Amino acid sequence: MALLKAENLKKIYEDGTRALDGASLEVSGGEFVAIMGPSGSGKSTLLHILGFLDRPTSGKYRFEEKEMDEHSDEELAHVRNKKMGFVFQSFNLLSRTSVLENVKLPLQYSGRKEEDWDGLALKAIESVGLGHRAEHEPAQLSGGEKQRVAIARALVNEPQVIFADEPTGNLDSKSGQAVMEILQKLNEERGHTILLITHETYTAEHAERIIAIKDGTIESDRKVAARLRADGFKK
């Protein structure tokens, strides 16, 4: 059974830009899938629709066997917060707020008891190797550490799927490798479904499967012959 299933998705913006032009794909629970394409290919638009951040102009999208159109915007927000985590290239951290408080943010809308928030956030922070940085602010962290905080924030509600949009785009190669090792470990050891948006072949090859998109359509969908192995996260 597919966790995500998109059929003939089209997205046309008000200015006439056709970002998606009939994209279709399926992703099963527990897969690590990379979506690759050049700038302007539609890959980020596709991620936004799959992650309930936007709606398609036409086409069908099902998450957990339920049509997107069957959800109100409020219901989409609830599913997104509870079952999806997001990691973006720009980190999107609050600058004058501690790592702990940044990671706790999604819990405000989760329905979980407030007295449990610190414990859940610390567990997520420790899972990315930053327990010693919990009280630091983003300005005190390196780029790689900021992205690891963003991953912890994405994990704090224990989502089924993590959407990572160019997560290594602002990082040097060493920091980028550490981030990819964390994502791969989350997939292999904890079973999280990962959808990775990237334009870098080396980054994509951490996935099990690579979908190539161009001009808003899926060009190819292939298994990775020799998936890069994570050697274990190193602090």
mmCIF file of C-alpha atoms in Angstrom:
data_model
loop_
_atom_site.group_PDB
_atom_site.id
_atom_site.type_symbol
_atom_site.label_atom_id
_atom_site.label_comp_id
_atom_site.label_asym_id
_atom_site.label_seq_id
_atom_site.Cartn_x
_atom_site.Cartn_y
_atom_site.Cartn_z
ATOM 1 C CA MET A 1 0.000 0.000 0.000
ATOM 2 C CA ALA A 2 1.373 3.410 -0.987
ATOM 3 C CA LEU A 3 1.812 5.975 1.798
ATOM 4 C CA LEU A 4 1.810 8.755 -0.813
ATOM 5 C CA LYS A 5 0.200 8.521 -4.234
ATOM 6 C CA ALA A 6 0.073 11.393 -6.721
ATOM 7 C CA GLU A 7 -1.667 11.149 -10.079
ATOM 8 C CA ASN A 8 -1.284 13.640 -12.930
ATOM 9 C CA LEU A 9 -0.507 16.604 -10.682
ATOM 10 C CA LYS A 10 -0.538 19.986 -12.390
ATOM 11 C CA LYS A 11 0.285 23.335 -10.820
ATOM 12 C CA ILE A 12 -0.191 26.561 -12.737
ATOM 13 C CA TYR A 13 0.426 29.823 -10.897
ATOM 14 C CA GLU A 14 -1.531 33.042 -11.433
ATOM 15 C CA ASP A 15 1.191 34.460 -13.678
ATOM 16 C CA GLY A 16 0.810 31.467 -15.993
ATOM 17 C CA THR A 17 3.918 29.611 -14.825
ATOM 18 C CA ARG A 18 3.383 25.857 -15.208
ATOM 19 C CA ALA A 19 5.385 24.379 -12.322
ATOM 20 C CA LEU A 20 3.979 20.844 -12.602
ATOM 21 C CA ASP A 21 2.655 19.304 -15.802
ATOM 22 C CA GLY A 22 1.221 15.880 -15.054
ATOM 23 C CA ALA A 23 3.544 14.461 -12.389
ATOM 24 C CA SER A 24 2.655 11.032 -10.975
ATOM 25 C CA LEU A 25 4.440 8.939 -8.349
ATOM 26 C CA GLU A 26 3.939 6.532 -5.462
ATOM 27 C CA VAL A 27 6.005 6.215 -2.281
ATOM 28 C CA SER A 28 5.616 3.350 0.190
ATOM 29 C CA GLY A 29 6.120 3.682 3.927
ATOM 30 C CA GLY A 30 9.764 3.272 4.932
ATOM 31 C CA GLU A 31 11.250 4.284 1.575
ATOM 32 C CA PHE A 32 14.052 6.835 1.134
ATOM 33 C CA VAL A 33 13.350 8.626 -2.141
ATOM 34 C CA ALA A 34 15.339 11.454 -3.729
ATOM 35 C CA ILE A 35 13.632 13.783 -6.198
ATOM 36 C CA MET A 36 16.234 15.342 -8.477
ATOM 37 C CA GLY A 37 16.028 18.086 -11.050
ATOM 38 C CA PRO A 38 17.542 21.395 -12.134
ATOM 39 C CA SER A 39 16.367 24.755 -10.796
ATOM 40 C CA GLY A 40 12.839 25.438 -12.007
ATOM 41 C CA SER A 41 12.059 21.782 -12.715
ATOM 42 C CA GLY A 42 9.129 21.688 -10.288
ATOM 43 C CA LYS A 43 10.710 19.570 -7.573
ATOM 44 C CA SER A 44 10.052 22.007 -4.710
ATOM 45 C CA THR A 45 6.491 22.615 -5.926
ATOM 46 C CA LEU A 46 5.969 18.844 -5.896
ATOM 47 C CA LEU A 47 7.308 18.603 -2.342
ATOM 48 C CA HIS A 48 5.015 21.419 -1.194
ATOM 49 C CA ILE A 49 1.968 19.596 -2.563
ATOM 50 C CA LEU A 50 3.036 16.216 -1.144
ATOM 51 C CA GLY A 51 3.633 17.906 2.225
ATOM 52 C CA PHE A 52 0.226 19.654 2.291
ATOM 53 C CA LEU A 53 1.882 23.076 2.028
ATOM 54 C CA ASP A 54 0.113 23.823 -1.261
ATOM 55 C CA ARG A 55 -2.695 22.395 -3.379
ATOM 56 C CA PRO A 56 -2.425 21.337 -7.030
ATOM 57 C CA THR A 57 -4.342 23.083 -9.785
ATOM 58 C CA SER A 58 -5.560 19.657 -10.902
ATOM 59 C CA GLY A 59 -4.783 15.978 -10.396
ATOM 60 C CA LYS A 60 -5.205 13.719 -7.380
ATOM 61 C CA TYR A 61 -3.068 13.236 -4.288
ATOM 62 C CA ARG A 62 -3.694 10.620 -1.608
ATOM 63 C CA PHE A 63 -1.915 10.407 1.746
ATOM 64 C CA GLU A 64 -2.646 7.271 3.757
ATOM 65 C CA GLU A 65 -5.379 6.357 1.269
ATOM 66 C CA LYS A 66 -7.269 9.615 1.811
ATOM 67 C CA GLU A 67 -7.716 12.181 -0.937
ATOM 68 C CA MET A 68 -6.205 15.590 -0.267
ATOM 69 C CA ASP A 69 -9.487 17.179 -1.437
ATOM 70 C CA GLU A 70 -11.298 15.399 1.387
ATOM 71 C CA HIS A 71 -9.426 17.526 3.944
ATOM 72 C CA SER A 72 -10.201 21.117 4.893
ATOM 73 C CA ASP A 73 -7.220 23.461 5.245
ATOM 74 C CA GLU A 74 -7.481 23.028 9.020
ATOM 75 C CA GLU A 75 -7.420 19.245 8.690
ATOM 76 C CA LEU A 76 -4.436 19.431 6.332
ATOM 77 C CA ALA A 77 -2.566 21.511 8.914
ATOM 78 C CA HIS A 78 -3.352 18.932 11.604
ATOM 79 C CA VAL A 79 -2.124 15.991 9.496
ATOM 80 C CA ARG A 80 0.955 17.962 8.448
ATOM 81 C CA ASN A 81 1.910 18.744 12.042
ATOM 82 C CA LYS A 82 1.241 15.245 13.364
ATOM 83 C CA LYS A 83 2.528 13.021 10.562
ATOM 84 C CA MET A 84 5.012 15.106 8.557
ATOM 85 C CA GLY A 85 8.323 16.759 9.377
ATOM 86 C CA PHE A 86 10.116 19.359 7.253
ATOM 87 C CA VAL A 87 13.771 20.301 6.798
ATOM 88 C CA PHE A 88 14.591 23.277 4.569
ATOM 89 C CA GLN A 89 17.817 24.630 3.086
ATOM 90 C CA SER A 90 17.541 27.878 5.056
ATOM 91 C CA PHE A 91 17.073 26.136 8.465
ATOM 92 C CA ASN A 92 14.138 28.436 9.448
ATOM 93 C CA LEU A 93 15.235 28.694 13.088
ATOM 94 C CA LEU A 94 14.185 31.499 15.444
ATOM 95 C CA SER A 95 17.412 33.443 15.945
ATOM 96 C CA ARG A 96 17.048 34.579 19.570
ATOM 97 C CA THR A 97 15.596 31.340 20.850
ATOM 98 C CA SER A 98 17.480 28.353 22.250
ATOM 99 C CA VAL A 99 17.893 25.068 20.415
ATOM 100 C CA LEU A 100 15.491 23.480 22.920
ATOM 101 C CA GLU A 101 12.802 26.105 22.345
ATOM 102 C CA ASN A 102 13.199 25.886 18.552
ATOM 103 C CA VAL A 103 12.728 22.129 18.616
ATOM 104 C CA LYS A 104 9.699 22.411 20.908
ATOM 105 C CA LEU A 105 7.791 24.676 18.501
ATOM 106 C CA PRO A 106 5.828 21.949 16.632
ATOM 107 C CA LEU A 107 4.659 20.526 19.950
ATOM 108 C CA GLN A 108 2.495 23.607 20.555
ATOM 109 C CA TYR A 109 0.024 22.284 17.979
ATOM 110 C CA SER A 110 0.438 18.571 18.651
ATOM 111 C CA GLY A 111 -2.070 17.987 21.428
ATOM 112 C CA ARG A 112 0.674 16.540 23.629
ATOM 113 C CA LYS A 113 0.806 17.497 27.296
ATOM 114 C CA GLU A 114 2.979 20.561 27.894
ATOM 115 C CA GLU A 115 4.819 18.875 30.747
ATOM 116 C CA ASP A 116 6.152 16.340 28.211
ATOM 117 C CA TRP A 117 7.512 18.891 25.728
ATOM 118 C CA ASP A 118 11.000 19.293 27.198
ATOM 119 C CA GLY A 119 11.571 15.539 27.328
ATOM 120 C CA LEU A 120 10.382 14.988 23.763
ATOM 121 C CA ALA A 121 12.491 17.866 22.457
ATOM 122 C CA LEU A 122 15.618 16.745 24.308
ATOM 123 C CA LYS A 123 15.184 13.215 22.947
ATOM 124 C CA ALA A 124 15.058 14.603 19.393
ATOM 125 C CA ILE A 125 18.050 16.885 20.017
ATOM 126 C CA GLU A 126 20.107 14.022 21.410
ATOM 127 C CA SER A 127 19.209 11.854 18.418
ATOM 128 C CA VAL A 128 21.104 14.267 16.147
ATOM 129 C CA GLY A 129 24.099 14.511 18.492
ATOM 130 C CA LEU A 130 23.413 17.989 19.904
ATOM 131 C CA GLY A 131 22.439 17.323 23.503
ATOM 132 C CA HIS A 132 25.333 19.533 24.619
ATOM 133 C CA ARG A 133 23.967 22.457 22.571
ATOM 134 C CA ALA A 134 20.370 22.461 23.838
ATOM 135 C CA GLU A 135 20.633 25.864 25.540
ATOM 136 C CA HIS A 136 22.628 27.555 22.766
ATOM 137 C CA GLU A 137 21.089 29.990 20.285
ATOM 138 C CA PRO A 138 21.423 29.519 16.501
ATOM 139 C CA ALA A 139 24.028 32.290 16.227
ATOM 140 C CA GLN A 140 26.325 30.131 18.375
ATOM 141 C CA LEU A 141 26.052 27.138 16.016
ATOM 142 C CA SER A 142 27.751 26.174 12.776
ATOM 143 C CA GLY A 143 25.699 25.697 9.610
ATOM 144 C CA GLY A 144 25.794 21.933 10.001
ATOM 145 C CA GLU A 145 24.621 22.176 13.606
ATOM 146 C CA LYS A 146 21.753 24.476 12.595
ATOM 147 C CA GLN A 147 20.574 21.917 10.068
ATOM 148 C CA ARG A 148 20.781 19.176 12.672
ATOM 149 C CA VAL A 149 18.554 21.328 14.925
ATOM 150 C CA ALA A 150 16.116 21.608 12.011
ATOM 151 C CA ILE A 151 16.116 17.813 11.694
ATOM 152 C CA ALA A 152 15.468 17.461 15.438
ATOM 153 C CA ARG A 153 12.543 19.865 15.114
ATOM 154 C CA ALA A 154 11.191 17.788 12.218
ATOM 155 C CA LEU A 155 11.473 14.652 14.384
ATOM 156 C CA VAL A 156 9.932 15.925 17.600
ATOM 157 C CA ASN A 157 6.391 14.783 16.757
ATOM 158 C CA GLU A 158 7.704 11.401 15.546
ATOM 159 C CA PRO A 159 6.309 11.868 12.021
ATOM 160 C CA GLN A 160 5.782 9.139 9.459
ATOM 161 C CA VAL A 161 7.483 11.068 6.681
ATOM 162 C CA ILE A 162 10.245 13.668 6.594
ATOM 163 C CA PHE A 163 10.424 16.089 3.665
ATOM 164 C CA ALA A 164 13.939 17.499 3.190
ATOM 165 C CA ASP A 165 14.212 20.321 0.635
ATOM 166 C CA GLU A 166 17.873 20.803 -0.382
ATOM 167 C CA PRO A 167 19.014 20.180 3.226
ATOM 168 C CA THR A 168 22.714 20.342 2.308
ATOM 169 C CA GLY A 169 22.445 23.369 0.004
ATOM 170 C CA ASN A 170 23.945 25.859 2.472
ATOM 171 C CA LEU A 171 26.542 23.489 3.934
ATOM 172 C CA ASP A 172 30.144 22.567 3.199
ATOM 173 C CA SER A 173 30.748 19.006 2.014
ATOM 174 C CA LYS A 174 31.694 17.640 5.450
ATOM 175 C CA SER A 175 28.644 19.118 7.182
ATOM 176 C CA GLY A 176 26.441 18.025 4.299
ATOM 177 C CA GLN A 177 27.703 14.460 4.608
ATOM 178 C CA ALA A 178 26.908 14.465 8.347
ATOM 179 C CA VAL A 179 23.358 15.640 7.633
ATOM 180 C CA MET A 180 22.869 12.939 4.996
ATOM 181 C CA GLU A 181 24.162 10.281 7.383
ATOM 182 C CA ILE A 182 21.571 11.354 9.963
ATOM 183 C CA LEU A 183 18.738 11.182 7.426
ATOM 184 C CA GLN A 184 19.865 7.776 6.204
ATOM 185 C CA LYS A 185 20.152 6.489 9.764
ATOM 186 C CA LEU A 186 16.608 7.722 10.534
ATOM 187 C CA ASN A 187 15.396 5.759 7.534
ATOM 188 C CA GLU A 188 17.355 2.568 8.167
ATOM 189 C CA GLU A 189 17.126 2.329 11.952
ATOM 190 C CA ARG A 190 13.871 4.122 12.802
ATOM 191 C CA GLY A 191 11.875 3.465 9.660
ATOM 192 C CA HIS A 192 11.065 7.058 8.763
ATOM 193 C CA THR A 193 9.966 7.616 5.185
ATOM 194 C CA ILE A 194 12.279 10.255 3.669
ATOM 195 C CA LEU A 195 11.559 12.413 0.620
ATOM 196 C CA LEU A 196 14.666 14.354 -0.322
ATOM 197 C CA ILE A 197 14.734 17.222 -2.820
ATOM 198 C CA THR A 198 18.206 17.793 -4.276
ATOM 199 C CA HIS A 199 20.118 18.688 -7.408
ATOM 200 C CA GLU A 200 23.274 16.884 -6.252
ATOM 201 C CA THR A 201 23.846 13.328 -7.469
ATOM 202 C CA TYR A 202 26.134 12.496 -4.541
ATOM 203 C CA THR A 203 23.466 13.554 -2.053
ATOM 204 C CA ALA A 204 20.716 11.697 -3.932
ATOM 205 C CA GLU A 205 22.674 8.451 -3.854
ATOM 206 C CA HIS A 206 22.091 8.136 -0.121
ATOM 207 C CA ALA A 207 18.513 7.288 -1.109
ATOM 208 C CA GLU A 208 17.224 3.906 -2.293
ATOM 209 C CA ARG A 209 15.437 5.398 -5.259
ATOM 210 C CA ILE A 210 15.916 8.474 -7.437
ATOM 211 C CA ILE A 211 13.085 10.202 -9.281
ATOM 212 C CA ALA A 212 14.211 12.697 -11.943
ATOM 213 C CA ILE A 213 11.890 15.598 -12.737
ATOM 214 C CA LYS A 214 12.183 18.105 -15.589
ATOM 215 C CA ASP A 215 9.774 20.786 -16.780
ATOM 216 C CA GLY A 216 7.192 19.596 -14.276
ATOM 217 C CA THR A 217 7.041 15.974 -15.395
ATOM 218 C CA ILE A 218 8.690 12.783 -14.115
ATOM 219 C CA GLU A 219 11.485 11.779 -16.514
ATOM 220 C CA SER A 220 12.718 8.652 -14.762
ATOM 221 C CA ASP A 221 12.265 6.606 -11.590
ATOM 222 C CA ARG A 222 15.029 4.167 -10.717
ATOM 223 C CA LYS A 223 16.460 2.205 -7.832
ATOM 224 C CA VAL A 224 19.945 3.224 -6.690
ATOM 225 C CA ALA A 225 22.297 0.420 -7.738
ATOM 226 C CA ALA A 226 24.900 1.037 -5.029
ATOM 227 C CA ARG A 227 23.390 3.155 -2.290
ATOM 228 C CA LEU A 228 25.936 5.165 -0.317
ATOM 229 C CA ARG A 229 26.222 3.792 3.186
ATOM 230 C CA ALA A 230 26.240 5.956 6.262
ATOM 231 C CA ASP A 231 29.298 5.215 8.351
ATOM 232 C CA GLY A 232 27.566 6.333 11.508
ATOM 233 C CA PHE A 233 27.197 9.898 12.699
ATOM 234 C CA LYS A 234 30.376 11.481 14.040
ATOM 235 C CA LYS A 235 30.242 14.456 16.334
#
